[in-house]
Amino acid sequence: MASQTSKIDPNAVKQRLDGDKRDIAEMWNDALKSYRGILGVQLERQFADTRQMIDFGTEQMNNFHKFRHNEKKVDKLRSLFAANLGYIQAGANQLVAAATPAFPPAAAIGTALTYMLKACKQVSADYDVVTSFFEDMNSFLQRITILETRLPKYQAYRNCLMDVFTSLLKMCGYATKYIELGRFKKWVLNMVRGEDSELGGARKSMDKSLDRLQSATEYAILGNTEELQKMNGELHENQEAQTRMLQAQTEMLESVLNSQDNVRSDLQNITKLLQVFQESTKSGDSAGKPPKGKAGTQNKPPTANRVVSFMPDSLNPVTEYRNIKDSYVADTCTWMFDEPAWNSWSTSSDAESHQSLLIISGAAGMGKSHLATVAYDHLIQSAGSGHESSTCVVHFYFRETEYELKTFAYAICWIVIQIAEQNLALCEKLNVEISREDLDIDFDDWRNIWNNLLARLFEAENGSRLQIIFDGIDELDDDEREHFLDFLKMIKDKTKLNVRIVCTTRPDVLPTVDGLSQATIDVEKEKVLPDLKALIWSRLDTLDRLRKFSRYVKQKIAEVLQERADCLLYAELMLRRFNANAREGAVLRALENSMPANLEDLYQKMLSECQRRTPGAQQQSLKVLIAWLAYSWRPLTLDECKALLKFVIRDSSVDLEEELEGRFSSFLYLGNSGDEDAGERTKTQLVQKTEELKQMHSNPNEAFDDGRMTVKFQTRSMRGFFRDSQDEREGLRVLSNEAHSTIFNACSQIVCTSATESEDIPKGLREYASINWASHLTWVNGEKLTETENLAFVESVKAVLMNEGSCAPQLEAFGDDYQSQSGIVTNVDNFLEIVSSWATWASCLDQSKLSPSAAAWAKNIAKDMRSAMVPLAKGHVQNWFKCHDSKTALRSFRFARSAMLLTEHKDIIEVDESDDDDQSTNSYKDKIERSAEEILGIAKAFNVEMNSLAHFAVGLVLENSSHFEQALTEAQAALSLCTDAIERSQILGLKAEILSQLERYSEAHDSIMEALSPSDLPTSSKIKALCMRASIEYKLGQVKESVQAYEEARLADPSAILPGNILKEEIEVLKHKNDYELVRTLEKWTPLEMLAWMTWAHDEDNGAAHEVFRGAIARTQEFDFLLRVYKEAIELLNSLDSAAPIQYDLALAHWQLRGDADATRATLDAILDSTSYGYPYALSNEEPSWILSLTINLVADVMYEQFRKSNDLERKEALLADTRTLTQRPLARSLTMWKSEAVHCMVTIARMARRAGTMREFHDQLQKAFALCYEALNDSVGWNDAASLESLAEVLLTVDSRSLEKEARIALSARFSELDLKNGNDSGTEPQQGHEDSDVSDSDTEDGEEAGGVKNEPHPKPKTLVNGTVEPDSSIDEYDTTGSECWCHGVCDPKIEWVSGWQGRAMYRCLICYNCNLCESCYELRQRLNNGETLGFAKHFCGSNHRYIKGPIEGWKGVKNGKMYIGDEEIPFRTWLQELKDVKWKQIWDTFWTAED
């Protein structure tokens, strides 16, 4: 970037300097204008000093897409940014005095850099490219500082320096421009190459200006040879460093650009993987969530995000707050604080005497929401700043158009979040509550949320107060309003609860709550008159046309509106109308002659104007559309509204976009696209990431498609105006009944449209119709409709229930069967009765008024309402019989089954508890458990003729339910009827699967080979058949053939990715050959295939694929290949912010295969420096809290090994300090970790503290660890008992290896047992002894450091050996066991497992490592390794000279009805635990502290 400076010509330089008469202030003003011309942005002062710039820039960096979770990268860029600002400030110091501009160069350029960083965040700029730009600029600025310190303070010299800064400002402008256009990589590369471009040109201009500055500086010091040599030396050093940096940048940027095609292909394939993953998890929870629609985490308690991630997703009320504030007029709404009711509510301090409720009541348009926001701001200010304030102020804005904003339980959730984000002490208390392992919150029940999390926080004795602002109580439906009233009653009943509430509502909505002290502020015109005046003049001075009116006309407008307006909204809308009119004369005439009487009259006037300008032929079409907008359960997009007009209303004469800009602009507008509109709506991480990836390789213009924007009413009261029509039958307003009838008719038309014809109807509209048709049906009351409307409604009901247009497949397409559809599931009998009442009415009419099919249908349903759903049930059966795969067959079967539950055929269905449990999107579940009789009964219920495909589809469902014999019968029947070769291949594949399940492998092989015989078999079918063939051949022992079949399947379609389960099966086969062939096979796989294999079911099999991989690499010593595979996988997963689980597996590889502590810690640090919102990582589906637990405990183990091996006290102290901070790292601050999982880290800190810390810390850590174990064993859940017992054993033996050894071994022995009394069981006979007694040696602890249990203990001669250990004896009865299991963490293969009991086998649990169990053979191997033997394998396990505790204790028989049986002893577990806590634990510490050295 710096050019080589030739020998200067003093005369030329002098002549140029003498001729430079430019004004420096004008030069800078021109530069600012040039910046605005480049970017279209006027630079304005935003920061008081450089520190504020750095803080703002860092905030933007933290949100960069590519490193939003990487603090090290943020630190690097932050330091570059800060250094650049420092150089700029230093270089511009002498310019400020000379120019004294309003916006000096240092501040302006610094602000321009912050604009650039903000643009980087908004468009997900690449970190490395952004950093390269700042490094490039940094070298420029270093050169300036070398020169400017030697520059004389004369005008011409300052002009040279100003030229440099003007060029620098222009380059910032071009950089920001190309970031916003998404072309930053290309332009930065052109810049560093010096190629022609605007950005490159700006850079050359800056280089040229800098050369001129250098020449001027050299001229100025020409007589000082020593100074000149020194300066040139500094410049030469700067230039060499810059040259090296440019070479590295060029290589990096060219590599980025050259690999873009591969990256794009990888992203597309990741999208495929994401879609496969979504399909596999649709029945469960969302697999990951994005940054929530919650306020950022700046200036909030560091652990607040734990609470945020714990709470469910919902819309952020803060966005509604901001939307309201956007229309706020400064200094209004303050009259409220002078009201006696406000003062009475806000000033009392006694929890028992204060007024708990303040109601702000007013009509529509009176500004209640603005009052709510101002009240919130006032209370926040009064509460004081900082996290130490004892008062929390929270707010929520109810809105009837959004489910999450009209649900009271979500309001309570947001109260919890806002409290955590405001108050440090309360945040910590909430963190304690959410970390309880027995906590089970129903987030749909507000009372459950309150009682579990908030009830105790604001009791009077705690000193904390809660002030709640609820806006829009009138927008809650009856049920939710009843919840709010129950909440008020709860506040009333708890007299010492320090909670106060402000709510806004329309009059006569809230009844008085008996016994609750409350006050009311009535919002009336007299009170808001000052606000009305302020609003009027604010709009007169700011609206683009009104502000040009004469003062006379403005005064006239203000005078009339102040007199005529009944509310603020009236004035707002009238001013908008005047602004649109734009003619002063017309406005004056309107003021005199045609002012509406009130807001309702204004709406009516606006509507009448629209109707007059709307052709009669279009009015009915627009009326239907407005009915949808006013009464649909969610907002409609522009595309959906267009589709309604085109395909449902069938009116192509209405140009909706033109209407929104013309006649209906006063009523309707286009909001932002769906999720953004409500403000940062949260959605699953998977969905968000898929969309981000698509945008990265698609047309960026698609993000601005208007079709996805929602059509909304201009104000909430406008929607109410259209919904509140009482008796109007003319015009564009509709009654509720008419609207729901209209919407239902349209839904019926949509779902009854054939699949080919409905392709042009947006998916969202088809989904809405398929899910909500029944709900709208139940809202229609025929008594309030005309006969014509009723007849049309009956025809629509008949169309759906008679399955006209084969609507059954359309209904199935969106997953909600009749057990989960709103309007049916809520009250089945009510739904059928409603349908029957319509049929009865229709059957009594003159039948000529109905279509023949409707007349027949009505007559039939009137006789038997249970026959109403028969045609649909039959339609679903027919659709089931057309299915070609298991997924669609299961979906159709579920729909058929749920429909039959509503018919006289319901006796076929075996109703059980699952019919109540599976009401949430159960149509996506990939496994069912129904009896063969039920499945076949449903298939035969309607005597539908069965062809080969029908038998095949029935066989698919039977096979899925594990009824293999019956499924085989159906497959045989299908084969006997099939004549199509491709279909026959499918059936043969099913037959092969069934025969394989029946362990008839030879027949299965014959079947699958026949299935593969057609030469024209579709690729997807061929792949599936090849995988089946491979599986069967493996079971036949034909390993070579099996491997070949898997390879053929993988190569059959290079563009496809085999599912991870198939890839896992292939590796399972290769395990039985040799490790070298397994590694050679993996080398052939693409990175996406490796990723699919490594992440598939990662959360279910504890990373089994990685265990296999590490084992093969350990034996083949091809560690470089492993590193390459993990690097590629992590890079791909980083685009999803989901690399942590794979990074943990890589850390295990570093540790187990190499024992490389530094590499292990570096990998784990990357995890701990990330953040999470608490939802599963994409693809692996691992819970972040679990990965956090594993990571903290593994890094604790690694640091403890470093601690043990170090003989340097300072090193030990540093390791202890690092271990203490593990639970304060970014990931730990953002998640809640199970308490029982924190024990091991505490014990590790205690061991370190015993050597390099204080005995106080040793004591305190163990006390906390013991308390956590005791708490977990006494909570109301049992799933954590096994881990807690193991941790308890570790804690006990860390204090004292001898005195508490028996108690520790008892604790470990009970890890498989049910600890508490089982109801209905008596103690029975004493259990039989399960195995022979064995002695336990009393080894001394190592260096007096950590406690031990068993070390190098000889164990008894085994009876029977499998893989070197005792074979399990399943005949041993250990009585009440939990079904828990664990396995050996050594090198035995296959892994030794303990399932639901000890079964006569010993286990050695390490007291140093986290969760490390060894079987007898691996324990022996470990001891031999400790003694220096080389055993011929490379994988490390456990550590050298660790200590172990052996389980079970001699004489252990088990637990029965809460009593432990050990030898001849019978000990109640709870008695033993209580005695341990109250007596033995205290005694051991008494002994510890009084013992002499």
mmCIF file with all atom_site columns, C-alpha atoms in Angstrom, residues 441-542:
data_model
loop_
_atom_site.group_PDB
_atom_site.id
_atom_site.type_symbol
_atom_site.label_atom_id
_atom_site.label_alt_id
_atom_site.label_comp_id
_atom_site.label_asym_id
_atom_site.label_entity_id
_atom_site.label_seq_id
_atom_site.pdbx_PDB_ins_code
_atom_site.Cartn_x
_atom_site.Cartn_y
_atom_site.Cartn_z
_atom_site.occupancy
_atom_site.B_iso_or_equiv
_atom_site.pdbx_formal_charge
_atom_site.auth_seq_id
_atom_site.auth_comp_id
_atom_site.auth_asym_id
_atom_site.auth_atom_id
_atom_site.pdbx_PDB_model_num
ATOM 1   C CA . ILE A 1 441 ? -42.992 -25.944 34.754 1.00 0.00 ? 441 ILE A CA 1
ATOM 2   C CA . ASP A 1 442 ? -46.064 -25.912 32.559 1.00 0.00 ? 442 ASP A CA 1
ATOM 3   C CA . PHE A 1 443 ? -45.502 -22.771 30.506 1.00 0.00 ? 443 PHE A CA 1
ATOM 4   C CA . ASP A 1 444 ? -49.131 -22.785 29.413 1.00 0.00 ? 444 ASP A CA 1
ATOM 5   C CA . ASP A 1 445 ? -50.245 -22.246 33.012 1.00 0.00 ? 445 ASP A CA 1
ATOM 6   C CA . TRP A 1 446 ? -49.527 -18.744 34.331 1.00 0.00 ? 446 TRP A CA 1
ATOM 7   C CA . ARG A 1 447 ? -50.106 -19.827 37.930 1.00 0.00 ? 447 ARG A CA 1
ATOM 8   C CA . ASN A 1 448 ? -47.548 -22.614 37.593 1.00 0.00 ? 448 ASN A CA 1
ATOM 9   C CA . ILE A 1 449 ? -44.956 -20.170 36.266 1.00 0.00 ? 449 ILE A CA 1
ATOM 10  C CA . TRP A 1 450 ? -45.674 -17.638 39.006 1.00 0.00 ? 450 TRP A CA 1
ATOM 11  C CA . ASN A 1 451 ? -45.630 -20.133 41.868 1.00 0.00 ? 451 ASN A CA 1
ATOM 12  C CA . ASN A 1 452 ? -42.418 -21.806 40.737 1.00 0.00 ? 452 ASN A CA 1
ATOM 13  C CA . LEU A 1 453 ? -40.386 -18.734 39.868 1.00 0.00 ? 453 LEU A CA 1
ATOM 14  C CA . LEU A 1 454 ? -41.822 -15.492 41.227 1.00 0.00 ? 454 LEU A CA 1
ATOM 15  C CA . ALA A 1 455 ? -44.034 -16.164 44.241 1.00 0.00 ? 455 ALA A CA 1
ATOM 16  C CA . ARG A 1 456 ? -41.294 -15.794 46.841 1.00 0.00 ? 456 ARG A CA 1
ATOM 17  C CA . LEU A 1 457 ? -39.303 -12.979 45.225 1.00 0.00 ? 457 LEU A CA 1
ATOM 18  C CA . PHE A 1 458 ? -41.638 -10.127 46.127 1.00 0.00 ? 458 PHE A CA 1
ATOM 19  C CA . GLU A 1 459 ? -42.842 -11.011 49.583 1.00 0.00 ? 459 GLU A CA 1
ATOM 20  C CA . ALA A 1 460 ? -42.710 -7.931  51.780 1.00 0.00 ? 460 ALA A CA 1
ATOM 21  C CA . GLU A 1 461 ? -39.894 -9.200  54.003 1.00 0.00 ? 461 GLU A CA 1
ATOM 22  C CA . ASN A 1 462 ? -37.592 -9.571  50.964 1.00 0.00 ? 462 ASN A CA 1
ATOM 23  C CA . GLY A 1 463 ? -37.572 -5.838  50.312 1.00 0.00 ? 463 GLY A CA 1
ATOM 24  C CA . SER A 1 464 ? -38.079 -6.142  46.553 1.00 0.00 ? 464 SER A CA 1
ATOM 25  C CA . ARG A 1 465 ? -40.987 -4.566  44.699 1.00 0.00 ? 465 ARG A CA 1
ATOM 26  C CA . LEU A 1 466 ? -42.537 -5.393  41.356 1.00 0.00 ? 466 LEU A CA 1
ATOM 27  C CA . GLN A 1 467 ? -44.412 -2.856  39.242 1.00 0.00 ? 467 GLN A CA 1
ATOM 28  C CA . ILE A 1 468 ? -46.209 -4.228  36.193 1.00 0.00 ? 468 ILE A CA 1
ATOM 29  C CA . ILE A 1 469 ? -47.609 -2.316  33.219 1.00 0.00 ? 469 ILE A CA 1
ATOM 30  C CA . PHE A 1 470 ? -50.262 -4.255  31.278 1.00 0.00 ? 470 PHE A CA 1
ATOM 31  C CA . ASP A 1 471 ? -51.518 -2.471  28.171 1.00 0.00 ? 471 ASP A CA 1
ATOM 32  C CA . GLY A 1 472 ? -54.634 -3.543  26.280 1.00 0.00 ? 472 GLY A CA 1
ATOM 33  C CA . ILE A 1 473 ? -56.566 -5.727  28.720 1.00 0.00 ? 473 ILE A CA 1
ATOM 34  C CA . ASP A 1 474 ? -59.589 -5.209  26.456 1.00 0.00 ? 474 ASP A CA 1
ATOM 35  C CA . GLU A 1 475 ? -57.766 -7.120  23.701 1.00 0.00 ? 475 GLU A CA 1
ATOM 36  C CA . LEU A 1 476 ? -57.788 -10.351 25.708 1.00 0.00 ? 476 LEU A CA 1
ATOM 37  C CA . ASP A 1 477 ? -60.517 -12.851 24.936 1.00 0.00 ? 477 ASP A CA 1
ATOM 38  C CA . ASP A 1 478 ? -62.859 -13.993 27.678 1.00 0.00 ? 478 ASP A CA 1
ATOM 39  C CA . ASP A 1 479 ? -60.738 -16.947 28.809 1.00 0.00 ? 479 ASP A CA 1
ATOM 40  C CA . GLU A 1 480 ? -57.498 -14.978 28.967 1.00 0.00 ? 480 GLU A CA 1
ATOM 41  C CA . ARG A 1 481 ? -59.222 -12.062 30.692 1.00 0.00 ? 481 ARG A CA 1
ATOM 42  C CA . GLU A 1 482 ? -60.439 -14.541 33.297 1.00 0.00 ? 482 GLU A CA 1
ATOM 43  C CA . HIS A 1 483 ? -56.812 -15.575 33.829 1.00 0.00 ? 483 HIS A CA 1
ATOM 44  C CA . PHE A 1 484 ? -55.932 -11.925 34.392 1.00 0.00 ? 484 PHE A CA 1
ATOM 45  C CA . LEU A 1 485 ? -58.715 -11.582 36.955 1.00 0.00 ? 485 LEU A CA 1
ATOM 46  C CA . ASP A 1 486 ? -57.471 -14.722 38.705 1.00 0.00 ? 486 ASP A CA 1
ATOM 47  C CA . PHE A 1 487 ? -54.045 -13.103 38.800 1.00 0.00 ? 487 PHE A CA 1
ATOM 48  C CA . LEU A 1 488 ? -55.535 -10.017 40.473 1.00 0.00 ? 488 LEU A CA 1
ATOM 49  C CA . LYS A 1 489 ? -57.326 -12.216 42.989 1.00 0.00 ? 489 LYS A CA 1
ATOM 50  C CA . MET A 1 490 ? -54.070 -13.962 43.756 1.00 0.00 ? 490 MET A CA 1
ATOM 51  C CA . ILE A 1 491 ? -52.411 -10.589 44.380 1.00 0.00 ? 491 ILE A CA 1
ATOM 52  C CA . LYS A 1 492 ? -55.311 -9.683  46.676 1.00 0.00 ? 492 LYS A CA 1
ATOM 53  C CA . ASP A 1 493 ? -55.153 -12.949 48.631 1.00 0.00 ? 493 ASP A CA 1
ATOM 54  C CA . LYS A 1 494 ? -51.419 -12.640 49.293 1.00 0.00 ? 494 LYS A CA 1
ATOM 55  C CA . THR A 1 495 ? -51.644 -9.541  51.453 1.00 0.00 ? 495 THR A CA 1
ATOM 56  C CA . LYS A 1 496 ? -47.907 -9.170  51.968 1.00 0.00 ? 496 LYS A CA 1
ATOM 57  C CA . LEU A 1 497 ? -47.011 -9.419  48.309 1.00 0.00 ? 497 LEU A CA 1
ATOM 58  C CA . ASN A 1 498 ? -45.171 -6.313  47.145 1.00 0.00 ? 498 ASN A CA 1
ATOM 59  C CA . VAL A 1 499 ? -46.652 -6.202  43.629 1.00 0.00 ? 499 VAL A CA 1
ATOM 60  C CA . ARG A 1 500 ? -48.417 -3.282  41.978 1.00 0.00 ? 500 ARG A CA 1
ATOM 61  C CA . ILE A 1 501 ? -50.129 -3.240  38.628 1.00 0.00 ? 501 ILE A CA 1
ATOM 62  C CA . VAL A 1 502 ? -51.060 -0.586  36.097 1.00 0.00 ? 502 VAL A CA 1
ATOM 63  C CA . CYS A 1 503 ? -53.377 -1.706  33.327 1.00 0.00 ? 503 CYS A CA 1
ATOM 64  C CA . THR A 1 504 ? -54.977 0.113   30.427 1.00 0.00 ? 504 THR A CA 1
ATOM 65  C CA . THR A 1 505 ? -58.352 -0.878  29.076 1.00 0.00 ? 505 THR A CA 1
ATOM 66  C CA . ARG A 1 506 ? -61.543 0.413   27.574 1.00 0.00 ? 506 ARG A CA 1
ATOM 67  C CA . PRO A 1 507 ? -64.385 1.280   29.972 1.00 0.00 ? 507 PRO A CA 1
ATOM 68  C CA . ASP A 1 508 ? -66.548 -1.427  31.517 1.00 0.00 ? 508 ASP A CA 1
ATOM 69  C CA . VAL A 1 509 ? -64.184 -4.262  30.604 1.00 0.00 ? 509 VAL A CA 1
ATOM 70  C CA . LEU A 1 510 ? -62.781 -5.130  34.020 1.00 0.00 ? 510 LEU A CA 1
ATOM 71  C CA . PRO A 1 511 ? -65.144 -5.986  36.863 1.00 0.00 ? 511 PRO A CA 1
ATOM 72  C CA . THR A 1 512 ? -64.270 -4.932  40.379 1.00 0.00 ? 512 THR A CA 1
ATOM 73  C CA . VAL A 1 513 ? -62.262 -7.509  42.293 1.00 0.00 ? 513 VAL A CA 1
ATOM 74  C CA . ASP A 1 514 ? -63.692 -7.722  45.795 1.00 0.00 ? 514 ASP A CA 1
ATOM 75  C CA . GLY A 1 515 ? -61.154 -6.900  48.459 1.00 0.00 ? 515 GLY A CA 1
ATOM 76  C CA . LEU A 1 516 ? -58.535 -5.569  46.030 1.00 0.00 ? 516 LEU A CA 1
ATOM 77  C CA . SER A 1 517 ? -57.469 -1.998  46.633 1.00 0.00 ? 517 SER A CA 1
ATOM 78  C CA . GLN A 1 518 ? -57.664 -0.254  43.292 1.00 0.00 ? 518 GLN A CA 1
ATOM 79  C CA . ALA A 1 519 ? -57.887 3.177   41.725 1.00 0.00 ? 519 ALA A CA 1
ATOM 80  C CA . THR A 1 520 ? -58.942 4.390   38.307 1.00 0.00 ? 520 THR A CA 1
ATOM 81  C CA . ILE A 1 521 ? -57.768 7.160   36.018 1.00 0.00 ? 521 ILE A CA 1
ATOM 82  C CA . ASP A 1 522 ? -60.401 7.996   33.422 1.00 0.00 ? 522 ASP A CA 1
ATOM 83  C CA . VAL A 1 523 ? -58.851 9.262   30.220 1.00 0.00 ? 523 VAL A CA 1
ATOM 84  C CA . GLU A 1 524 ? -61.099 12.130  29.097 1.00 0.00 ? 524 GLU A CA 1
ATOM 85  C CA . LYS A 1 525 ? -60.751 14.859  26.528 1.00 0.00 ? 525 LYS A CA 1
ATOM 86  C CA . GLU A 1 526 ? -60.326 17.588  29.135 1.00 0.00 ? 526 GLU A CA 1
ATOM 87  C CA . LYS A 1 527 ? -57.311 15.760  30.561 1.00 0.00 ? 527 LYS A CA 1
ATOM 88  C CA . VAL A 1 528 ? -55.658 15.010  27.245 1.00 0.00 ? 528 VAL A CA 1
ATOM 89  C CA . LEU A 1 529 ? -56.338 18.435  25.719 1.00 0.00 ? 529 LEU A CA 1
ATOM 90  C CA . PRO A 1 530 ? -52.712 19.619  26.197 1.00 0.00 ? 530 PRO A CA 1
ATOM 91  C CA . ASP A 1 531 ? -51.533 16.413  24.561 1.00 0.00 ? 531 ASP A CA 1
ATOM 92  C CA . LEU A 1 532 ? -54.027 16.934  21.735 1.00 0.00 ? 532 LEU A CA 1
ATOM 93  C CA . LYS A 1 533 ? -52.639 20.399  21.075 1.00 0.00 ? 533 LYS A CA 1
ATOM 94  C CA . ALA A 1 534 ? -49.064 19.097  21.150 1.00 0.00 ? 534 ALA A CA 1
ATOM 95  C CA . LEU A 1 535 ? -49.953 16.305  18.748 1.00 0.00 ? 535 LEU A CA 1
ATOM 96  C CA . ILE A 1 536 ? -51.684 18.657  16.308 1.00 0.00 ? 536 ILE A CA 1
ATOM 97  C CA . TRP A 1 537 ? -48.796 21.088  16.153 1.00 0.00 ? 537 TRP A CA 1
ATOM 98  C CA . SER A 1 538 ? -46.213 18.322  15.973 1.00 0.00 ? 538 SER A CA 1
ATOM 99  C CA . ARG A 1 539 ? -47.895 16.885  12.887 1.00 0.00 ? 539 ARG A CA 1
ATOM 100 C CA . LEU A 1 540 ? -48.500 20.323  11.359 1.00 0.00 ? 540 LEU A CA 1
ATOM 101 C CA . ASP A 1 541 ? -44.784 20.987  11.608 1.00 0.00 ? 541 ASP A CA 1
ATOM 102 C CA . THR A 1 542 ? -43.561 17.595  10.391 1.00 0.00 ? 542 THR A CA 1
#
